Tab-separated table of C-alpha atoms in Angstrom:
chain	number	residue	atom	x	y	z
A	1	MET	CA	-30.091	-29.044	-10.553
A	2	PRO	CA	-29.847	-26.793	-13.637
A	3	ILE	CA	-32.300	-23.993	-14.336
A	4	LEU	CA	-33.560	-24.025	-17.927
A	5	ILE	CA	-34.586	-20.692	-19.424
A	6	GLU	CA	-36.129	-20.063	-22.835
A	7	GLY	CA	-35.302	-16.561	-24.015
A	8	GLY	CA	-37.419	-14.130	-25.978
A	9	LYS	CA	-40.527	-14.006	-23.771
A	10	PRO	CA	-41.687	-10.470	-22.820
A	11	LEU	CA	-42.689	-9.893	-19.210
A	12	PHE	CA	-46.163	-8.543	-18.427
A	13	GLY	CA	-48.146	-8.110	-15.235
A	14	THR	CA	-47.689	-6.954	-11.659
A	15	VAL	CA	-45.087	-7.988	-9.091
A	16	GLU	CA	-44.656	-6.955	-5.456
A	17	SER	CA	-41.174	-6.253	-4.185
A	18	SER	CA	-40.159	-8.084	-1.018
A	19	GLY	CA	-38.311	-6.839	2.024
A	20	ALA	CA	-34.618	-6.098	1.692
A	21	ARG	CA	-32.410	-8.932	2.894
A	22	ASN	CA	-29.559	-6.513	3.664
A	23	SER	CA	-31.817	-4.604	6.019
A	24	ALA	CA	-33.683	-7.544	7.555
A	25	LEU	CA	-30.600	-9.442	8.674
A	26	LYS	CA	-29.181	-6.605	10.752
A	27	LEU	CA	-32.576	-5.752	12.250
A	28	ILE	CA	-32.873	-9.386	13.319
A	29	TYR	CA	-29.511	-9.134	15.079
A	30	ALA	CA	-30.305	-5.714	16.599
A	31	SER	CA	-33.501	-7.184	18.070
A	32	MET	CA	-31.320	-9.118	20.492
A	33	PHE	CA	-30.803	-5.937	22.536
A	34	SER	CA	-34.405	-6.150	23.760
A	35	ASN	CA	-35.977	-8.311	26.461
A	36	GLU	CA	-39.407	-7.586	24.993
A	37	ASP	CA	-41.021	-9.018	21.866
A	38	ILE	CA	-40.207	-7.289	18.593
A	39	TYR	CA	-42.454	-7.903	15.596
A	40	LEU	CA	-40.507	-7.536	12.388
A	41	GLU	CA	-42.670	-7.399	9.259
A	42	ASN	CA	-41.862	-7.753	5.540
A	43	VAL	CA	-38.969	-10.142	6.225
A	44	PRO	CA	-37.977	-12.048	3.063
A	45	ARG	CA	-37.961	-15.835	3.388
A	46	LEU	CA	-34.466	-16.583	2.149
A	47	GLU	CA	-31.933	-19.226	3.088
A	48	SER	CA	-29.557	-16.577	4.448
A	49	ILE	CA	-32.326	-15.276	6.725
A	50	TYR	CA	-33.004	-18.829	7.937
A	51	VAL	CA	-29.320	-19.126	8.859
A	52	ASP	CA	-29.526	-15.830	10.780
A	53	LEU	CA	-32.514	-17.174	12.718
A	54	GLU	CA	-30.726	-20.454	13.404
A	55	ILE	CA	-27.787	-18.486	14.821
A	56	ILE	CA	-30.123	-16.535	17.106
A	57	ARG	CA	-31.836	-19.709	18.332
A	58	SER	CA	-28.501	-21.504	18.867
A	59	ILE	CA	-27.555	-18.982	21.561
A	60	GLY	CA	-30.984	-18.913	23.221
A	61	GLY	CA	-32.689	-16.061	21.370
A	62	LYS	CA	-36.334	-16.104	20.336
A	63	ALA	CA	-36.924	-16.031	16.571
A	64	ASP	CA	-40.279	-17.388	15.386
A	65	TRP	CA	-42.399	-16.880	12.315
A	66	VAL	CA	-45.883	-15.726	13.298
A	67	ARG	CA	-47.118	-14.909	9.804
A	68	ASN	CA	-45.773	-15.485	6.293
A	69	ASN	CA	-43.246	-12.638	6.413
A	70	THR	CA	-43.450	-11.576	10.062
A	71	LEU	CA	-41.070	-12.592	12.829
A	72	VAL	CA	-41.293	-12.221	16.587
A	73	LEU	CA	-37.845	-11.732	18.147
A	74	ASN	CA	-36.582	-11.401	21.703
A	75	GLY	CA	-33.115	-11.541	23.283
A	76	ALA	CA	-34.157	-12.045	26.922
A	77	ASN	CA	-32.906	-15.643	27.092
A	78	LEU	CA	-29.594	-15.340	25.265
A	79	ASN	CA	-27.268	-17.766	27.014
A	80	SER	CA	-23.968	-17.693	25.144
A	81	HIS	CA	-21.533	-15.067	23.927
A	82	GLU	CA	-20.041	-17.463	21.364
A	83	ILE	CA	-21.560	-17.966	17.914
A	84	PRO	CA	-21.282	-21.597	16.705
A	85	TYR	CA	-18.581	-21.756	14.076
A	86	GLU	CA	-20.488	-23.931	11.617
A	87	LEU	CA	-23.277	-21.356	11.451
A	88	GLY	CA	-21.531	-18.047	11.975
A	89	SER	CA	-18.769	-18.631	9.431
A	90	LYS	CA	-21.251	-18.772	6.531
A	91	TYR	CA	-21.836	-15.022	6.295
A	92	ARG	CA	-19.618	-12.070	7.177
A	93	THR	CA	-22.615	-10.158	8.559
A	94	THR	CA	-22.413	-12.308	11.707
A	95	PHE	CA	-20.018	-9.614	12.981
A	96	LEU	CA	-23.068	-7.412	13.494
A	97	LEU	CA	-24.036	-9.546	16.495
A	98	ALA	CA	-21.055	-8.100	18.359
A	99	GLY	CA	-23.070	-5.188	19.779
A	100	PRO	CA	-25.917	-7.200	21.317
A	101	LEU	CA	-23.534	-9.848	22.715
A	102	LEU	CA	-21.201	-7.265	24.221
A	103	PHE	CA	-24.213	-5.544	25.775
A	104	ARG	CA	-25.452	-8.826	27.281
A	105	PHE	CA	-22.232	-10.537	28.325
A	106	GLY	CA	-19.414	-7.990	28.109
A	107	LYS	CA	-17.741	-10.286	25.620
A	108	ALA	CA	-18.345	-11.900	22.237
A	109	SER	CA	-16.699	-14.614	20.149
A	110	LEU	CA	-17.451	-14.288	16.444
A	111	PRO	CA	-16.442	-16.794	13.750
A	112	ARG	CA	-14.423	-15.607	10.810
A	113	PHE	CA	-16.220	-15.590	7.475
A	114	VAL	CA	-15.146	-18.586	5.373
A	115	THR	CA	-15.664	-18.785	1.617
A	116	SER	CA	-13.997	-20.420	-1.352
A	117	ILE	CA	-15.612	-17.958	-3.768
A	118	PHE	CA	-14.395	-14.534	-2.711
A	119	LYS	CA	-11.124	-13.124	-1.526
A	120	PRO	CA	-11.075	-12.586	2.253
A	121	SER	CA	-13.250	-9.637	3.258
A	122	PRO	CA	-11.239	-6.801	4.805
A	123	ILE	CA	-12.260	-6.279	8.413
A	124	ASN	CA	-9.731	-3.613	9.335
A	125	ARG	CA	-12.393	-0.906	9.615
A	126	ILE	CA	-14.594	-3.098	11.810
A	127	VAL	CA	-11.723	-4.022	14.135
A	128	ASN	CA	-10.555	-0.402	14.328
A	129	THR	CA	-14.074	0.660	15.346
A	130	TRP	CA	-14.152	-1.840	18.190
A	131	ARG	CA	-10.748	-0.748	19.450
A	132	SER	CA	-11.674	2.941	19.267
A	133	LEU	CA	-14.689	2.128	21.485
A	134	GLY	CA	-12.341	0.609	24.074
A	135	ILE	CA	-13.276	-2.969	23.154
A	136	SER	CA	-10.351	-5.375	23.319
A	137	VAL	CA	-9.844	-7.550	20.236
A	138	GLU	CA	-8.010	-10.864	20.092
A	139	GLU	CA	-7.894	-12.996	16.968
A	140	ASP	CA	-7.146	-16.635	16.305
A	141	GLU	CA	-7.500	-18.815	13.237
A	142	ASN	CA	-11.258	-19.258	13.494
A	143	TYR	CA	-12.600	-16.596	15.834
A	144	ILE	CA	-12.423	-12.953	16.804
A	145	HIS	CA	-12.792	-12.502	20.575
A	146	LEU	CA	-14.055	-9.207	22.021
A	147	LYS	CA	-14.319	-7.825	25.557
A	148	THR	CA	-15.719	-4.539	26.889
A	149	GLU	CA	-12.959	-4.078	29.453
A	150	ALA	CA	-12.797	-0.290	29.127
A	151	SER	CA	-15.524	0.671	26.702
A	152	ARG	CA	-15.908	4.368	25.976
A	153	SER	CA	-17.666	6.696	23.600
A	154	THR	CA	-15.508	8.128	20.866
A	155	ASP	CA	-15.298	9.794	17.467
A	156	ILE	CA	-15.017	7.286	14.620
A	157	ALA	CA	-13.671	8.464	11.272
A	158	PHE	CA	-13.745	6.090	8.315
A	159	LYS	CA	-11.170	6.850	5.618
A	160	THR	CA	-13.631	5.683	2.997
A	161	THR	CA	-17.361	5.048	3.185
A	162	THR	CA	-18.332	1.600	4.436
A	163	HIS	CA	-21.871	0.249	4.693
A	164	MET	CA	-21.226	-2.704	6.996
A	165	GLY	CA	-18.652	-0.679	8.928
A	166	THR	CA	-21.306	1.954	9.646
A	167	ASP	CA	-23.824	-0.695	10.733
A	168	ASN	CA	-21.256	-2.226	13.066
A	169	ALA	CA	-20.317	1.157	14.522
A	170	ILE	CA	-23.962	1.972	15.312
A	171	LEU	CA	-24.665	-1.387	16.952
A	172	SER	CA	-21.357	-1.473	18.852
A	173	ALA	CA	-21.898	2.041	20.241
A	174	LEU	CA	-25.623	1.734	20.961
A	175	PHE	CA	-25.088	0.736	24.609
A	176	VAL	CA	-21.801	2.560	25.308
A	177	PRO	CA	-22.328	5.526	27.693
A	178	GLY	CA	-21.768	8.951	26.183
A	179	ASP	CA	-21.851	10.352	22.661
A	180	THR	CA	-20.213	8.467	19.808
A	181	VAL	CA	-19.909	10.263	16.482
A	182	ILE	CA	-19.458	8.311	13.237
A	183	ASN	CA	-17.823	10.406	10.516
A	184	ASN	CA	-17.877	9.554	6.807
A	185	ALA	CA	-20.800	7.255	7.582
A	186	SER	CA	-22.616	5.369	4.837
A	187	GLU	CA	-25.699	7.052	3.359
A	188	GLU	CA	-27.317	3.778	2.310
A	189	PRO	CA	-31.104	3.713	2.917
A	190	GLU	CA	-30.597	0.414	4.756
A	191	VAL	CA	-28.466	2.279	7.307
A	192	ASP	CA	-31.353	4.701	7.856
A	193	ASP	CA	-33.645	1.690	8.269
A	194	LEU	CA	-31.323	0.504	11.042
A	195	ILE	CA	-31.288	3.971	12.634
A	196	ASP	CA	-35.089	4.104	12.632
A	197	PHE	CA	-35.283	0.619	14.127
A	198	CYS	CA	-32.740	1.341	16.866
A	199	ASN	CA	-34.706	4.425	17.891
A	200	LYS	CA	-37.934	2.413	17.932
A	201	ILE	CA	-36.445	-0.039	20.455
A	202	GLY	CA	-35.117	2.738	22.725
A	203	GLY	CA	-31.799	3.743	21.170
A	204	HIS	CA	-30.715	7.305	20.510
A	205	VAL	CA	-29.263	7.507	17.005
A	206	GLU	CA	-29.381	10.543	14.726
A	207	ARG	CA	-28.000	11.329	11.290
A	208	VAL	CA	-26.911	14.888	12.081
A	209	GLU	CA	-25.325	15.427	8.654
A	210	PRO	CA	-25.475	13.375	5.436
A	211	ARG	CA	-22.286	11.540	6.416
A	212	LYS	CA	-22.268	12.033	10.187
A	213	ILE	CA	-24.203	9.900	12.674
A	214	LYS	CA	-24.447	10.512	16.416
A	215	VAL	CA	-25.115	7.641	18.832
A	216	VAL	CA	-25.970	8.330	22.481
A	217	GLY	CA	-25.536	5.157	24.512
A	218	THR	CA	-28.379	3.628	26.515
A	219	ASN	CA	-29.008	0.405	28.413
A	220	ILE	CA	-32.805	0.336	28.209
A	221	PHE	CA	-34.402	-1.333	25.202
A	222	ARG	CA	-38.022	-2.189	24.465
A	223	GLY	CA	-40.223	-4.088	22.054
A	224	THR	CA	-41.792	-2.647	18.921
A	225	HIS	CA	-43.418	-3.343	15.558
A	226	PHE	CA	-41.304	-2.492	12.525
A	227	GLN	CA	-41.537	-3.061	8.768
A	228	VAL	CA	-38.391	-3.867	6.763
A	229	MET	CA	-37.830	-1.534	3.800
A	230	SER	CA	-38.400	-2.825	0.273
A	231	ASP	CA	-35.520	-4.360	-1.664
A	232	LYS	CA	-33.878	-1.809	-3.985
A	233	ALA	CA	-31.911	-4.469	-5.868
A	234	GLU	CA	-35.084	-6.451	-6.567
A	235	ILE	CA	-36.782	-3.385	-8.019
A	236	VAL	CA	-33.770	-2.755	-10.247
A	237	ALA	CA	-33.683	-6.410	-11.345
A	238	PHE	CA	-37.331	-6.483	-12.389
A	239	SER	CA	-37.066	-3.066	-14.032
A	240	VAL	CA	-34.163	-4.154	-16.218
A	241	ALA	CA	-35.845	-7.490	-16.991
A	242	ALA	CA	-38.995	-5.685	-18.169
A	243	LEU	CA	-37.021	-3.266	-20.332
A	244	LEU	CA	-34.799	-5.890	-21.957
A	245	THR	CA	-37.638	-8.308	-22.731
A	246	ASN	CA	-39.726	-5.490	-24.272
A	247	GLY	CA	-42.242	-6.027	-21.515
A	248	ASN	CA	-44.621	-3.878	-19.490
A	249	ILE	CA	-44.851	-4.468	-15.746
A	250	VAL	CA	-45.932	-2.742	-12.545
A	251	ILE	CA	-43.730	-3.138	-9.456
A	252	ARG	CA	-45.499	-2.526	-6.150
A	253	ASN	CA	-44.068	-1.448	-2.785
A	254	VAL	CA	-41.478	0.912	-4.295
A	255	ASP	CA	-39.732	3.686	-2.361
A	256	LYS	CA	-38.700	6.141	-5.074
A	257	SER	CA	-36.477	8.119	-2.688
A	258	ALA	CA	-34.135	5.125	-2.335
A	259	LEU	CA	-33.723	4.841	-6.118
A	260	THR	CA	-32.728	8.361	-7.183
A	261	SER	CA	-29.533	7.446	-9.037
A	262	PHE	CA	-31.221	4.484	-10.748
A	263	VAL	CA	-34.107	6.713	-11.850
A	264	ASN	CA	-31.544	9.121	-13.306
A	265	PHE	CA	-29.978	6.199	-15.177
A	266	LEU	CA	-33.362	5.147	-16.591
A	267	THR	CA	-33.932	8.679	-17.834
A	268	LYS	CA	-30.531	8.859	-19.531
A	269	VAL	CA	-30.941	5.529	-21.363
A	270	ASP	CA	-34.403	6.634	-22.603
A	271	ALA	CA	-36.407	3.992	-20.725
A	272	ASN	CA	-40.156	4.345	-20.339
A	273	PHE	CA	-41.356	4.490	-16.730
A	274	GLU	CA	-43.759	6.269	-14.417
A	275	PHE	CA	-44.348	6.351	-10.664
A	276	SER	CA	-47.763	6.331	-9.018
A	277	LYS	CA	-47.832	6.415	-5.214
A	278	ASP	CA	-45.834	3.289	-4.238
A	279	ASP	CA	-45.929	1.715	-7.716
A	280	LEU	CA	-43.481	1.813	-10.611
A	281	ARG	CA	-44.680	1.014	-14.121
A	282	ILE	CA	-41.869	0.322	-16.586
A	283	TRP	CA	-41.985	-0.742	-20.237
A	284	HIS	CA	-40.063	-0.804	-23.523
A	285	SER	CA	-40.980	-1.205	-27.171
A	286	GLY	CA	-37.769	-2.620	-28.627
A	287	SER	CA	-35.589	0.273	-29.834
A	288	PRO	CA	-31.932	0.344	-28.704
A	289	PHE	CA	-31.185	2.223	-25.513
A	290	THR	CA	-28.962	5.297	-25.336
A	291	PRO	CA	-25.415	4.592	-24.104
A	292	VAL	CA	-24.330	6.336	-20.889
A	293	ASP	CA	-21.253	6.408	-18.674
A	294	ILE	CA	-21.610	5.442	-15.000
A	295	ASN	CA	-19.452	5.937	-11.939
A	296	VAL	CA	-20.339	3.197	-9.464
A	297	SER	CA	-20.057	4.610	-5.959
A	298	PRO	CA	-21.616	4.381	-2.499
A	299	SER	CA	-25.109	5.793	-1.921
A	300	PRO	CA	-26.415	8.301	-2.922
A	301	GLY	CA	-24.506	7.323	-6.048
A	302	PHE	CA	-25.117	4.394	-8.387
A	303	VAL	CA	-24.418	1.556	-5.954
A	304	PRO	CA	-22.425	-1.629	-6.707
A	305	ASP	CA	-25.452	-3.941	-6.353
A	306	TRP	CA	-26.942	-2.344	-9.478
A	307	MET	CA	-23.829	-2.386	-11.648
A	308	SER	CA	-24.265	-5.801	-13.278
A	309	TYR	CA	-27.845	-4.986	-14.320
A	310	ALA	CA	-26.715	-1.677	-15.814
A	311	ILE	CA	-23.922	-3.355	-17.792
A	312	LEU	CA	-26.369	-5.929	-19.131
A	313	LEU	CA	-28.805	-3.222	-20.217
A	314	LEU	CA	-26.023	-1.153	-21.793
A	315	SER	CA	-25.001	-4.175	-23.868
A	316	GLN	CA	-28.262	-3.474	-25.702
A	317	SER	CA	-27.604	0.253	-26.126
A	318	ASN	CA	-26.662	1.887	-29.409
A	319	GLY	CA	-23.004	2.729	-28.828
A	320	VAL	CA	-20.209	2.545	-26.248
A	321	SER	CA	-20.680	3.007	-22.493
A	322	LEU	CA	-18.057	3.155	-19.754
A	323	VAL	CA	-18.873	1.780	-16.304
A	324	HIS	CA	-16.276	2.604	-13.632
A	325	ASP	CA	-16.472	0.769	-10.289
A	326	THR	CA	-14.898	3.008	-7.637
A	327	VAL	CA	-15.829	0.683	-4.767
A	328	TYR	CA	-14.598	-2.852	-5.527
A	329	THR	CA	-11.948	-4.528	-7.670
A	330	ASP	CA	-13.601	-7.943	-8.074
A	331	ARG	CA	-17.172	-7.377	-9.293
A	332	PHE	CA	-16.749	-8.046	-13.031
A	333	GLU	CA	-16.538	-11.836	-13.155
A	334	PHE	CA	-20.040	-12.069	-14.646
A	335	THR	CA	-18.911	-10.208	-17.772
A	336	LYS	CA	-17.096	-13.352	-18.927
A	337	ASP	CA	-20.448	-15.162	-19.093
A	338	LEU	CA	-22.121	-12.243	-20.837
A	339	ASN	CA	-19.336	-12.194	-23.420
A	340	ARG	CA	-19.784	-15.916	-23.999
A	341	MET	CA	-23.438	-15.169	-24.680
A	342	GLY	CA	-22.463	-12.577	-27.277
A	343	ALA	CA	-21.924	-9.319	-25.398
A	344	ARG	CA	-18.904	-7.129	-26.084
A	345	ILE	CA	-17.499	-6.042	-22.750
A	346	GLU	CA	-13.837	-5.187	-22.250
A	347	LEU	CA	-12.250	-4.566	-18.844
A	348	ILE	CA	-9.718	-1.732	-18.867
A	349	LYS	CA	-7.743	0.335	-16.379
A	350	PRO	CA	-9.133	3.745	-15.415
A	351	SER	CA	-5.899	5.498	-16.367
A	352	SER	CA	-6.284	4.243	-19.960
A	353	ILE	CA	-9.235	6.618	-20.354
A	354	GLY	CA	-7.682	9.435	-18.316
A	355	VAL	CA	-9.502	8.667	-15.072
A	356	LEU	CA	-7.910	8.480	-11.631
A	357	PRO	CA	-8.199	4.943	-10.194
A	358	VAL	CA	-10.229	5.013	-6.975
A	359	ILE	CA	-11.097	2.108	-4.666
A	360	SER	CA	-13.333	2.521	-1.622
A	361	ASP	CA	-11.621	-0.421	0.116
A	362	ASP	CA	-8.847	1.405	1.999
A	363	SER	CA	-7.001	-1.884	2.552
A	364	TYR	CA	-6.247	-2.195	-1.199
A	365	ASP	CA	-2.508	-1.814	-1.805
A	366	PHE	CA	-1.858	-0.145	-5.165
A	367	ASP	CA	1.887	-0.581	-4.768
A	368	LYS	CA	1.511	-4.323	-4.238
A	369	PHE	CA	-1.325	-5.179	-6.623
A	370	GLY	CA	-1.052	-2.399	-9.179
A	371	GLU	CA	-3.865	-0.566	-10.892
A	372	PRO	CA	-6.924	-2.808	-11.225
A	373	SER	CA	-9.077	-3.024	-14.355
A	374	THR	CA	-12.206	-1.510	-12.860
A	375	VAL	CA	-13.755	0.039	-15.960
A	376	ALA	CA	-16.045	-1.951	-18.236
A	377	ARG	CA	-16.196	-0.721	-21.822
A	378	VAL	CA	-19.565	-1.946	-23.089
A	379	SER	CA	-20.269	-1.885	-26.836
A	380	GLY	CA	-23.775	-2.412	-28.137
A	381	PRO	CA	-26.208	-3.413	-29.245
A	382	THR	CA	-25.353	-7.101	-29.346
A	383	LYS	CA	-27.536	-10.151	-29.833
A	384	LEU	CA	-27.254	-12.593	-26.935
A	385	LYS	CA	-27.551	-16.337	-27.466
A	386	GLY	CA	-28.481	-19.096	-25.043
A	387	GLU	CA	-25.548	-20.743	-23.277
A	388	LYS	CA	-24.690	-23.246	-20.576
A	389	ILE	CA	-23.489	-21.205	-17.620
A	390	HIS	CA	-21.903	-22.394	-14.390
A	391	ILE	CA	-22.559	-19.962	-11.549
A	392	ILE	CA	-19.249	-19.141	-9.864
A	393	ASP	CA	-20.140	-15.904	-8.095
A	394	TYR	CA	-23.675	-16.100	-6.684
A	395	ARG	CA	-23.915	-12.307	-6.427
A	396	PHE	CA	-24.596	-12.217	-10.163
A	397	PHE	CA	-27.000	-15.132	-10.469
A	398	ASN	CA	-30.024	-12.855	-10.911
A	399	THR	CA	-28.262	-10.811	-13.599
A	400	LEU	CA	-27.438	-13.949	-15.574
A	401	VAL	CA	-31.054	-15.086	-15.275
A	402	VAL	CA	-32.163	-11.788	-16.819
A	403	ALA	CA	-29.537	-12.177	-19.560
A	404	ALA	CA	-30.944	-15.620	-20.358
A	405	LEU	CA	-34.444	-14.125	-20.598
A	406	ILE	CA	-33.375	-11.982	-23.576
A	407	ALA	CA	-31.086	-14.507	-25.264
A	408	ASP	CA	-32.001	-16.410	-28.411
A	409	GLY	CA	-32.707	-20.038	-27.541
A	410	ARG	CA	-32.293	-21.968	-24.317
A	411	SER	CA	-29.870	-21.269	-21.512
A	412	GLU	CA	-28.854	-23.631	-18.728
A	413	LEU	CA	-27.712	-22.203	-15.419
A	414	HIS	CA	-25.792	-24.670	-13.248
A	415	GLY	CA	-24.528	-24.370	-9.696
A	416	PHE	CA	-27.337	-22.388	-8.103
A	417	LYS	CA	-27.803	-23.045	-4.389
A	418	PRO	CA	-30.717	-21.789	-2.261
A	419	MET	CA	-28.310	-20.377	0.337
A	420	PHE	CA	-27.141	-17.880	-2.276
A	421	GLU	CA	-30.608	-16.576	-3.164
A	422	SER	CA	-30.827	-12.819	-2.580
A	423	ILE	CA	-34.345	-11.990	-3.848
A	424	GLU	CA	-37.361	-13.734	-2.356
A	425	ASN	CA	-39.104	-16.029	-4.880
A	426	PHE	CA	-37.263	-14.374	-7.776
A	427	LEU	CA	-37.733	-17.240	-10.230
A	428	ASP	CA	-41.371	-17.803	-9.285
A	429	LYS	CA	-42.112	-14.107	-9.685
A	430	LEU	CA	-40.546	-14.141	-13.165
A	431	VAL	CA	-42.713	-17.100	-14.142
A	432	GLY	CA	-45.728	-15.182	-12.894
A	433	LEU	CA	-44.801	-12.394	-15.320
A	434	GLY	CA	-44.563	-14.783	-18.266
A	435	ALA	CA	-40.968	-16.013	-18.205
A	436	GLU	CA	-40.428	-19.553	-19.450
A	437	LEU	CA	-38.081	-21.220	-16.993
A	438	LYS	CA	-37.947	-24.297	-14.824
A	439	GLU	CA	-35.631	-26.200	-12.529
A	440	ASN	CA	-34.779	-29.451	-14.258
């Protein structure tokens, strides 16, 4: 079912940011440590969250909606260490159930993540963490099998920063006796949300340095009430949409401290914005933005989830901007669609502009694959026109929606599936702000 979008409509009004999917899903899994009810508030109602809940229920866990965005969760009746393949293979985050299952059963069988869209996700850092904790790892075509035969506390040192690797290390060490130290840990706010949650349910987790986390194992967990943090990516998406449509909106439920590098970006491009308590007002009057160069890097830097929005905005800046992704090699596919709409974005190698190529994924083999083109040279301003777009990489669906909002004429977006939605009620919220779009 295509989504039809008429461009050129400014956005006005107020919108409330939802809970962060990337935080909610791991808090749902971590809840399975407890035999007591956990009330998790501000959970976004997304297809991926529904799959997480179905996984929990399939192995006997309690996962019920008690209010619109509030769940009650409990792991007392978990009855299987094996995640059903047809459910668990949909998302790579299923690996984060390893900790609760190992705590309950001393073993866990986790499906491999299957996708036809992305290259296989490297899991070397996750597997190495398990082995360093004394957890045995056996792999077959469809599953990874774990056992706590000789589990032990340890020091974990990631070569490069990893968000999911840090989450997995915390949850896998939470019940292991002794002190486990995670070095070069991710500084993502969602990791701190997990730390706060684990401590609320009885864990002992502390960020002792910006990139060092200490976990003291325990086997006693309790119930609690906890509110999922707001979605940073949603706030960025609506901010950029307001700016590019020459709109004026207020975004509620905003944690400014989680957006420092984005706020710096807004300042550099000469955007108009102001914070008031938990609100962000953002507006633009139509003049071209100022071009800026960006290094995309793990938090507290300008994180990869924001890169596509920044590139879109910079396509409307008055000059040339360079955006260098130092984390991933495969996050520029959306630029082909933007170029078809009229943008001028060229992918180049870092060395061509005198920059050392850096990739956070320590499994990337430069000798085998060569230097990747991980710098986008964005020339602006350019007039975008409506196009028929087939969504290949769902991670950039929201960015292409925003691009269609500023294009001349009608755009058709094909291939959207609810299971790929990352922002709760994104399209409905845009309509509420004045966007002209519909599912045909």
